[in-house]
Short mmCIF file of C-alpha atoms and ligand atoms in Angstrom, two decimals:
data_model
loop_
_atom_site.label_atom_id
_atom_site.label_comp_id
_atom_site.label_asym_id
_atom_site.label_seq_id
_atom_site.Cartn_x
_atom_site.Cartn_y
_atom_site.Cartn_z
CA UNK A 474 32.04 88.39 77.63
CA UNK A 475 29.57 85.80 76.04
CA UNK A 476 30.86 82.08 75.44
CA UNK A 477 29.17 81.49 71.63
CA UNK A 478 31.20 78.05 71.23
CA UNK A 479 32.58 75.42 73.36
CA UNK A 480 34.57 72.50 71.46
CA UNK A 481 35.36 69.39 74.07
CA UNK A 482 38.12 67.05 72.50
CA UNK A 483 39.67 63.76 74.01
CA UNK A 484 43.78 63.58 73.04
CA UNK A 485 45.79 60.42 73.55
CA UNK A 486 49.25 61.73 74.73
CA UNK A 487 51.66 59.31 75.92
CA UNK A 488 54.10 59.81 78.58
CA UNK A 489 58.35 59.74 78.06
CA UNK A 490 57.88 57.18 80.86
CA UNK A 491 55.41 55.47 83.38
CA UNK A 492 54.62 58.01 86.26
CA UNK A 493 53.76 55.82 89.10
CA UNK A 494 52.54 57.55 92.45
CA UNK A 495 51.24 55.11 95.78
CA UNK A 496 47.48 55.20 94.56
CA UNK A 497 48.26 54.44 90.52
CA UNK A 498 50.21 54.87 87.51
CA UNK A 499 49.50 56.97 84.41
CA UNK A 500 51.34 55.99 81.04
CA UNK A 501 49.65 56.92 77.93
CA UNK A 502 47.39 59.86 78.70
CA UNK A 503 43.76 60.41 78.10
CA UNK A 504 43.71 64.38 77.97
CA UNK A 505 40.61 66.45 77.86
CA UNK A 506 40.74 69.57 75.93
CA UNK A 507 38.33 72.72 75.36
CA UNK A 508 38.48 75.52 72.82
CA UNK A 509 36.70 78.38 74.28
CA UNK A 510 35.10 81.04 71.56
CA UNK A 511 33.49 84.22 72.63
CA UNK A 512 30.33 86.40 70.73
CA UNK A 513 33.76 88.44 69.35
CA UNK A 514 35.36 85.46 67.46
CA UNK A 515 38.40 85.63 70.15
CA UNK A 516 39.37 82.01 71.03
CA UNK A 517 41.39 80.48 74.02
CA UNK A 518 42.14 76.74 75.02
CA UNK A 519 41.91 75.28 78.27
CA UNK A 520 42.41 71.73 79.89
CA UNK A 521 40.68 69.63 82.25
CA UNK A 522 43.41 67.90 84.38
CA UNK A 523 41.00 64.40 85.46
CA UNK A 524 42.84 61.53 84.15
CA UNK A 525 41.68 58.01 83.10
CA UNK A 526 40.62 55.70 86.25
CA UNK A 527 39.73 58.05 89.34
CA UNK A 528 42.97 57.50 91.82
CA UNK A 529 43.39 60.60 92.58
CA UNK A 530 40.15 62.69 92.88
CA UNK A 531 36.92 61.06 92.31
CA UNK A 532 36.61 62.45 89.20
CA UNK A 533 37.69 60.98 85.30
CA UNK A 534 37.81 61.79 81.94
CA UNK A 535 34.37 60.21 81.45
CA UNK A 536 32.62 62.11 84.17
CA UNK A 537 33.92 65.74 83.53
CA UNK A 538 32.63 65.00 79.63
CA UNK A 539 28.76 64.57 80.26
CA UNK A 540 28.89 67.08 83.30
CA UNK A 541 30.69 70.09 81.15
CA UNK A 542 28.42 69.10 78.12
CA UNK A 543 24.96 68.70 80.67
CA UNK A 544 25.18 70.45 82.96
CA UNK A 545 28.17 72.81 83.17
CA UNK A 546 28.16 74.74 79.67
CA UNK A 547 24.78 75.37 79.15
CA UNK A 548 25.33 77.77 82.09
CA UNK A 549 27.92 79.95 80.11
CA UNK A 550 26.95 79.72 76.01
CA UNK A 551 25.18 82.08 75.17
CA UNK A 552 24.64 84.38 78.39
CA UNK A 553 26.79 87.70 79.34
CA UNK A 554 29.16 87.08 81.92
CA UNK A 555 30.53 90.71 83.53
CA UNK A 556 33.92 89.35 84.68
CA UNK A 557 35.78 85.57 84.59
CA UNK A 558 35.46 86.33 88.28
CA UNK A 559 31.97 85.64 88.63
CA UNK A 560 32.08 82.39 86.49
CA UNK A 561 33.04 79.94 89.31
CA UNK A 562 29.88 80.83 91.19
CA UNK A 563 27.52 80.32 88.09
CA UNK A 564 28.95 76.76 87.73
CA UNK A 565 29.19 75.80 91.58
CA UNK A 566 25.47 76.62 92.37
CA UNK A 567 23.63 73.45 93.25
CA UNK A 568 26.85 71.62 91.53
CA UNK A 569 28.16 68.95 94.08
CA UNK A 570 31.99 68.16 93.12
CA UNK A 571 33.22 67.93 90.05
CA UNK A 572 35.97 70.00 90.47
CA UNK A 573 37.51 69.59 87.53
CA UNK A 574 35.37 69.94 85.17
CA UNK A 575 33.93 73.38 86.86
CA UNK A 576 37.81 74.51 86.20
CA UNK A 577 38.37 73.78 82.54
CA UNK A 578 35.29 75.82 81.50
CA UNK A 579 36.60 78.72 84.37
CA UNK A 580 39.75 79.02 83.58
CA UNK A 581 39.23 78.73 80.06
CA UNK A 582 36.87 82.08 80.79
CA UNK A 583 39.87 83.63 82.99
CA UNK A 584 42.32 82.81 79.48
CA UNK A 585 39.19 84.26 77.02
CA UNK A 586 39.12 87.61 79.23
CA UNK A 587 43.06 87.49 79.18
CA UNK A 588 43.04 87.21 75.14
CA UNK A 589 40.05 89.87 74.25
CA UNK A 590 41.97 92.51 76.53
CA UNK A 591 45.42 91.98 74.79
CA UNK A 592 47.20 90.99 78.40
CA UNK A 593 48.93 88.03 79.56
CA UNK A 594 47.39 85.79 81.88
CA UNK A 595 49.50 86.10 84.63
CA UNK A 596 49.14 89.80 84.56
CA UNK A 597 45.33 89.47 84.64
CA UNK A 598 45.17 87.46 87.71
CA UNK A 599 47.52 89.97 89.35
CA UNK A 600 50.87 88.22 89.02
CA UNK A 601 53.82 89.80 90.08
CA UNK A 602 56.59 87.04 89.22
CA UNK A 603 58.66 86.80 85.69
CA UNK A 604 59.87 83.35 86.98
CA UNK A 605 58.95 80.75 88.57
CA UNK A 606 61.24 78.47 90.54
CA UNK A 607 60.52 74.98 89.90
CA UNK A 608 60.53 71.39 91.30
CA UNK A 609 60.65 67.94 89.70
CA UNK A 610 58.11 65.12 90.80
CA UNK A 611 59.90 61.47 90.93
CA UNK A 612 57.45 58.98 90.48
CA UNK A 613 58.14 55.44 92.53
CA UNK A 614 61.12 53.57 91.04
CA UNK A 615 61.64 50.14 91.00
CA UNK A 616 65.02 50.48 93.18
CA UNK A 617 66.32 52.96 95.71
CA UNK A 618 69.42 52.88 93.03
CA UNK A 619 67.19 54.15 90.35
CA UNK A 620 65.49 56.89 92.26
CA UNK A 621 68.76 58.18 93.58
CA UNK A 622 69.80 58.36 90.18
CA UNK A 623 67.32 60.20 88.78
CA UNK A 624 67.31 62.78 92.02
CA UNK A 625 70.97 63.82 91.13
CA UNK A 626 70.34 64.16 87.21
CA UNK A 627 67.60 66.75 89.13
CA UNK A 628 69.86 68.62 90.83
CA UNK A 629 72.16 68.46 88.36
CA UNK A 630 69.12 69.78 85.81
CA UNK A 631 68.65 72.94 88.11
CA UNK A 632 65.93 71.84 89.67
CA UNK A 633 64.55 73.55 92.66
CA UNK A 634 63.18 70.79 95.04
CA UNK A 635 63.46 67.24 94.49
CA UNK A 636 59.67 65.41 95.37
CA UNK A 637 59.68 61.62 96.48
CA UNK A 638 56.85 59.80 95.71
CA UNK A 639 56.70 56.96 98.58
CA UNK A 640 54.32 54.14 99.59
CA UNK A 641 54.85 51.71 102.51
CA UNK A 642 58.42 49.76 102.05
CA UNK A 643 59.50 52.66 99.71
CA UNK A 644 59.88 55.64 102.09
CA UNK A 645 61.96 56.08 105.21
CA UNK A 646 65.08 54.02 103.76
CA UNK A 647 64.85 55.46 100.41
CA UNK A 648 64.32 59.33 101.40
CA UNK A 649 67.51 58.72 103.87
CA UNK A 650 69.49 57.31 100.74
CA UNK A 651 68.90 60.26 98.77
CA UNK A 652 69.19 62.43 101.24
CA UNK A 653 72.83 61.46 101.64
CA UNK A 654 73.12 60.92 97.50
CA UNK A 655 72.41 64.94 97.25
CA UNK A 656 73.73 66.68 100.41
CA UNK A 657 72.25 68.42 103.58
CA UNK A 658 71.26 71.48 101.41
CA UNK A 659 69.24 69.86 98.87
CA UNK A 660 65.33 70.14 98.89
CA UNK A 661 63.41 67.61 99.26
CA UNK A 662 60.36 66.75 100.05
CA UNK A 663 58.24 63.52 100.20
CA UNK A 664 54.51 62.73 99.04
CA UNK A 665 52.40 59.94 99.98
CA UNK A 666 49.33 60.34 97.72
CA UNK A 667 47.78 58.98 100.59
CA UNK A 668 49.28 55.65 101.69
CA UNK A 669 49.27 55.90 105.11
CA UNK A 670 47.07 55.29 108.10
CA UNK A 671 47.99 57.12 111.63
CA UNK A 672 49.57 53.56 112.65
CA UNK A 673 52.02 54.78 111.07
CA UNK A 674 53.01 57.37 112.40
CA UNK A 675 55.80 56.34 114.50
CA UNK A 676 57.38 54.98 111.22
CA UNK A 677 56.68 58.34 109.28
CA UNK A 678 58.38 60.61 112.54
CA UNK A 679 61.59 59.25 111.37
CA UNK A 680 61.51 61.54 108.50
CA UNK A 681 61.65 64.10 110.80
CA UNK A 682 65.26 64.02 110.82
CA UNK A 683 65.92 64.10 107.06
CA UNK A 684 65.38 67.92 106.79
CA UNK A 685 62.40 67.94 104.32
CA UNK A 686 60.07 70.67 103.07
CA UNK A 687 57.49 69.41 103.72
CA UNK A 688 55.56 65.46 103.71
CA UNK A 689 52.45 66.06 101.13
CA UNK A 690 49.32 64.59 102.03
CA UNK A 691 50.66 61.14 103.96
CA UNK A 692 46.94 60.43 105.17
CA UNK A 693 43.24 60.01 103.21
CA UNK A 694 42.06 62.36 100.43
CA UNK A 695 39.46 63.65 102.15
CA UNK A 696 40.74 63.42 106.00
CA UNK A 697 42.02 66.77 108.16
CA UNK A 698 41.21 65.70 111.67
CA UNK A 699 43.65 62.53 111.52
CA UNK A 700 46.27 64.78 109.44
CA UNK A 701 45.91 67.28 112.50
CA UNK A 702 46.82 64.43 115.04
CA UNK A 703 49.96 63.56 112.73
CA UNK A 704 51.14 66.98 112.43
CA UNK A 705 50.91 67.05 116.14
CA UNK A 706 53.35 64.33 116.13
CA UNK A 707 55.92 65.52 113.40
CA UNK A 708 58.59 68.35 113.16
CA UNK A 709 58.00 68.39 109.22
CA UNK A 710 55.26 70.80 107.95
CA UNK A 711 52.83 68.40 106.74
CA UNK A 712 51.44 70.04 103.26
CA UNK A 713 47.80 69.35 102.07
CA UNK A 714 46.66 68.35 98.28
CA UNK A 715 44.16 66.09 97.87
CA UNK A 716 42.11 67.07 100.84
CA UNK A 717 42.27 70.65 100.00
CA UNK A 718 39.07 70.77 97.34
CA UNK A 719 38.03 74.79 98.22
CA UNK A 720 38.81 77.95 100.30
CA UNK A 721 36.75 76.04 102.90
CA UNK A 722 38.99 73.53 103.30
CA UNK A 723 42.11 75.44 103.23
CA UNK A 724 40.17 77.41 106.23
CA UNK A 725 39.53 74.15 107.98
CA UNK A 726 42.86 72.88 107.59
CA UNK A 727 43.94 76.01 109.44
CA UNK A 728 41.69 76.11 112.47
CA UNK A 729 42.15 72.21 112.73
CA UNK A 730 46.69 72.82 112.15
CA UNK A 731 46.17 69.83 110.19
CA UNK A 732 49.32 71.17 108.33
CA UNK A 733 51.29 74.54 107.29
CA UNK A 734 51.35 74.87 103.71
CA UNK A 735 48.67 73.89 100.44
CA UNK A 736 49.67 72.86 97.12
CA UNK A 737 47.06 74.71 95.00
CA UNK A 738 46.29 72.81 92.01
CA UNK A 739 43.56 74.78 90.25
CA UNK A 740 41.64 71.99 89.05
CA UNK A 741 41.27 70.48 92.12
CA UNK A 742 39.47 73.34 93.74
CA UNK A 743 37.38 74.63 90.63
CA UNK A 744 39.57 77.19 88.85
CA UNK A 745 41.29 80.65 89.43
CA UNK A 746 38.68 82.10 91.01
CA UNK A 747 39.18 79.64 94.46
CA UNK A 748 42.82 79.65 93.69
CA UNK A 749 42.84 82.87 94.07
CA UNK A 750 40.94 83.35 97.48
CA UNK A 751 42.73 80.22 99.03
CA UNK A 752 46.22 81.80 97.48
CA UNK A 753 44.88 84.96 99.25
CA UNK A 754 43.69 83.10 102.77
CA UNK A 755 47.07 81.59 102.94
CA UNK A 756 49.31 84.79 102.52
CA UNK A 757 46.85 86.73 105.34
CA UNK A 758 47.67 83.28 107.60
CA UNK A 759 51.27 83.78 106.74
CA UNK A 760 51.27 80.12 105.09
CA UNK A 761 53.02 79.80 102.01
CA UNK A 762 51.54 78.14 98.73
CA UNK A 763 52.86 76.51 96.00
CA UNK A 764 51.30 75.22 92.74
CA UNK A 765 51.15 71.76 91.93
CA UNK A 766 50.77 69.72 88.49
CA UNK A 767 48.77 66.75 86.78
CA UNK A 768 50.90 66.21 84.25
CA UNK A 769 49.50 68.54 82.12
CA UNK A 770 50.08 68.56 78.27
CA UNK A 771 51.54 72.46 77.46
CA UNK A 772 48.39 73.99 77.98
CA UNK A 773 47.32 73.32 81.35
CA UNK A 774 50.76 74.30 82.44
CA UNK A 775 50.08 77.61 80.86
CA UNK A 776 47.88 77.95 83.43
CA UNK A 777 49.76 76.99 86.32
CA UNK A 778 52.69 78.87 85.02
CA UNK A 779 50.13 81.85 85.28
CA UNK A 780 48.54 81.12 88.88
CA UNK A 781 52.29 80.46 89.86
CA UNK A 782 52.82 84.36 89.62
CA UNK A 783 50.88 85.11 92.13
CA UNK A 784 53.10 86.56 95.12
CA UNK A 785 52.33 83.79 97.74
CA UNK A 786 53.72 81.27 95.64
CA UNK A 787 57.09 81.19 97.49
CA UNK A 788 57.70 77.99 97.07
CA UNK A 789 58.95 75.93 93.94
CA UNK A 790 55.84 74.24 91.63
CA UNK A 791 55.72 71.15 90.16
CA UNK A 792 55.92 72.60 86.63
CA UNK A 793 58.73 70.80 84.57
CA UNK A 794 59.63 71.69 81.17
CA UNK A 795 57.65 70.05 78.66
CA UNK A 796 60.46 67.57 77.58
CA UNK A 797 60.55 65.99 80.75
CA UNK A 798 56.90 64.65 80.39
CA UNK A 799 56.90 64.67 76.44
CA UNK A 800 58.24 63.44 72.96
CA UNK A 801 56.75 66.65 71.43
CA UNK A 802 54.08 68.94 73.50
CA UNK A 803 51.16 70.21 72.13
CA UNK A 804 52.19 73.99 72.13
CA UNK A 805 54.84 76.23 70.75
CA UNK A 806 57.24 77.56 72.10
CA UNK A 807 57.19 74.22 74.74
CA UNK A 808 57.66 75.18 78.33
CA UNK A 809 61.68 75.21 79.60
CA UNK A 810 63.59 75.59 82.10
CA UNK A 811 66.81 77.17 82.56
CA UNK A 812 69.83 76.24 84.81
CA UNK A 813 68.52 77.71 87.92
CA UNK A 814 65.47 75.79 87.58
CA UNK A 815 63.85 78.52 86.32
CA UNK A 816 60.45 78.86 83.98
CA UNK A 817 59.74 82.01 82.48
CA UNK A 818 56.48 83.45 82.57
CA UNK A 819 55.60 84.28 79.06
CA UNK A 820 54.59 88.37 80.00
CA UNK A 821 55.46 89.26 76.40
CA UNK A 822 52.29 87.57 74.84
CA UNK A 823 48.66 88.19 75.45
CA UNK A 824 46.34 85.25 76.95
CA UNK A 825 47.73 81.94 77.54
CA UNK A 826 51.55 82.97 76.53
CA UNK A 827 51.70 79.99 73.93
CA UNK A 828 50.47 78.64 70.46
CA UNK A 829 48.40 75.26 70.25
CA UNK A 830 49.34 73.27 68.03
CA UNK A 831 46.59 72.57 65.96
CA UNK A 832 47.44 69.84 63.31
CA UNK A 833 49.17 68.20 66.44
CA UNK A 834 46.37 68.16 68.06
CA UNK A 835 44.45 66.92 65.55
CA UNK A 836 46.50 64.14 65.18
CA UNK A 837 46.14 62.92 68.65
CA UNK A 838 42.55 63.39 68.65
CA UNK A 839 40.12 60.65 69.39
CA UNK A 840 36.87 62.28 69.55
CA UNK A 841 35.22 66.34 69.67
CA UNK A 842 31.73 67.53 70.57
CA UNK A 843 31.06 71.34 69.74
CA UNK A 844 28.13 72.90 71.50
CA UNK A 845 27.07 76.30 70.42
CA UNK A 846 25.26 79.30 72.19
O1 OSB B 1258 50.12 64.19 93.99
O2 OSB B 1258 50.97 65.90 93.14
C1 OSB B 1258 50.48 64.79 93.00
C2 OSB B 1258 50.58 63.80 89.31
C3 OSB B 1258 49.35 63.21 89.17
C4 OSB B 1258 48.54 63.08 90.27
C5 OSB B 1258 48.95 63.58 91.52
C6 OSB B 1258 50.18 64.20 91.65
C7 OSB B 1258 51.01 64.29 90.54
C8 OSB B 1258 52.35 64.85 90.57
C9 OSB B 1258 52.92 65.30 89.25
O3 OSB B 1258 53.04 64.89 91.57
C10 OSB B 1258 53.45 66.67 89.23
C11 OSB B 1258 53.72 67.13 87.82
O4 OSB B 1258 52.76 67.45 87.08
O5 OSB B 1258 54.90 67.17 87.44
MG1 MG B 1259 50.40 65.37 95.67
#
């Protein structure tokens, strides 16, 4: 493969509603797009999943641009590349951090390689799955009567597993009250997004008795030796996001216990390539994975959709239809879900498994910058 043209653009897409997690809120969104072209004129789109203010990871939409277009691209256009597998490396050398940014151009590569050979994504990566069981993610509500509302319409929708977004005075009560609004065999889980400090721990052991999953990443982004002591302390698997930024970390998390299973979002640790080898880590440690989201527009979630194949994903990913997040997605067909809570992996259509939306996108655009080889 050779990369011959890169095209960066910025969309505005604005969400259905506010989604408001314990360290922010995201309403209209500032989306980062690339268009991919190889020396063969085959083209692919990818997305960069940093958002506008940097809440979540340290990263934004106005740090990825300047690092793909300095110092991350120039290492692709315009050189031979044997296998998407080896791109990760070429952009991590001597590359502190940006994640993100390392991902969109990686994946992008992993969707190219997908397109030129005629094969769906998933299949490339080694997917085994034709669905994918999915999850919803409730942002914080203003009332415990809102949020119990909108976890019935879930379960009610098909969905899979029911996620809580809580924050101090928004989490023991109001897991217990939906917990008893949905029934004993409803799952649930809870995620923090960071909002806690081990002082509380006392106060976060009485979720212990609400039968979750799984409590995502209740302590600091980058913090496994406090998360260890918690887990310690709590029945609930404790599952890591933020903290888990490469294979490394998914290693340390296991020799520290510092919890017992990993949402892999494939931004957050650099692309496919370090999905794959913590997706692969995790199944030989018998720990099961499951893919997160980032609101991603229709393309993005063609990539988790992909990744989400894999057979260690056992558990259900936060990939909602398109609807949920969306007036109109950027893609055709837009990603659904059936009753079951079901998303189908699109294994009848090479690369990505959707059309972009071109005059949509251009529409939405608010800048480009094309680099060539
Ligand atoms: O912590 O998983 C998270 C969205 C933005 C930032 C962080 C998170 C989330 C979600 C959304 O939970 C999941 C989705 O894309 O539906
Ligand atoms: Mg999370």
């Amino acid at each position: 493969m050779r990369l011959d043209r890169l095209v960066l653009r910025e969309i505005r897409l604005p969400l259905k509603e506010p989604f408001r997690i314990s360290s922010g809120e995201m309403r209209d969104r500032r989306i980062l797009l690339c268009e991919l072209t190889n020396a063969d004129g085959a083209s692919v789109w990818s997305e960069c999943v940093v958002d506008d203010l940097p809440n979540y990871s340290p990263e934004t939409l106005d740090t990825a641009w300047p690092t793909i277009v300095r110092v991350l691209a120039p290492r692709l256009l315009g050189q031979p590349i044997a296998a998407p597998g080896d791109v990760f490396a070429r952009l991590d050398e001597d590359v502190r951090g940006h994640q993100m940014a390392k991902a969109a151009l990686e994946m992008g590569m992993w969707g190219l390689a997908a397109t030129q050979a005629g094969l769906p994504l998933a299949r490339l990566i080694g997917g085994t799955r034709e669905r994918i069981a999915t999850g919803i993610s409730l942002g914080i509500q203003p009332t415990v009567e809102r949020l119990i509302e909108k976890a019935r319409e879930s379960v009610a929708a098909g969905y899979q597993k029911v996620k809580i977004k809580i924050a101090p005075g928004k989490d023991v009560a109001w897991v217990r009250a939906v917990r008893e609004a949905v029934g004993p065999d409803a799952h649930l889980m809870a995620d923090a997004n960071n909002a806690y400090t081990l002082a509380d721990a006392d106060h976060l052991a009485a979720l212990d008795d609400l039968n979750l999953m799984m409590i995502e990443q209740p302590l600091a982004h980058d913090d496994l030796v406090r998360h260890a002591t918690l887990q310690r302390r709590l029945r609930t698997p404790l599952c890591l996001d933020e903290s888990i930024i490469s294979l490394d970390r998914a290693q340390d998390m296991v020799t520290l216990q510092a919890g017992r299973i990993i949402n892999i979002k494939p931004g957050r640790v650099g692309g496919f390539g370090p999905s794959l080898a913590i997706h692969d880590f995790c199944q030989a440690e018998r720990l099961p994975v499951w893919c997160g989201g980032m609101l991603e527009s229709g393309i993005g979630r063609a990539y988790n959709v992909a990744l989400a194949s894999l057979p260690n994903f056992t558990l259900p990913g936060d990939l909602s239809p398109s609807a949920r997040y969306w007036a109109q997605d950027v893609v055709t067909p837009e990603w659904t879900m059936d009753a079951h809570g079901m998303v189908r992996v699109p294994l009848d259509r090479p690369g990505i498994g959707v059309e972009v939306d071109r005059a949509r996108i251009e529409a939405l655009t608010v800048r480009t910058e094309e680099l060539r080889a």
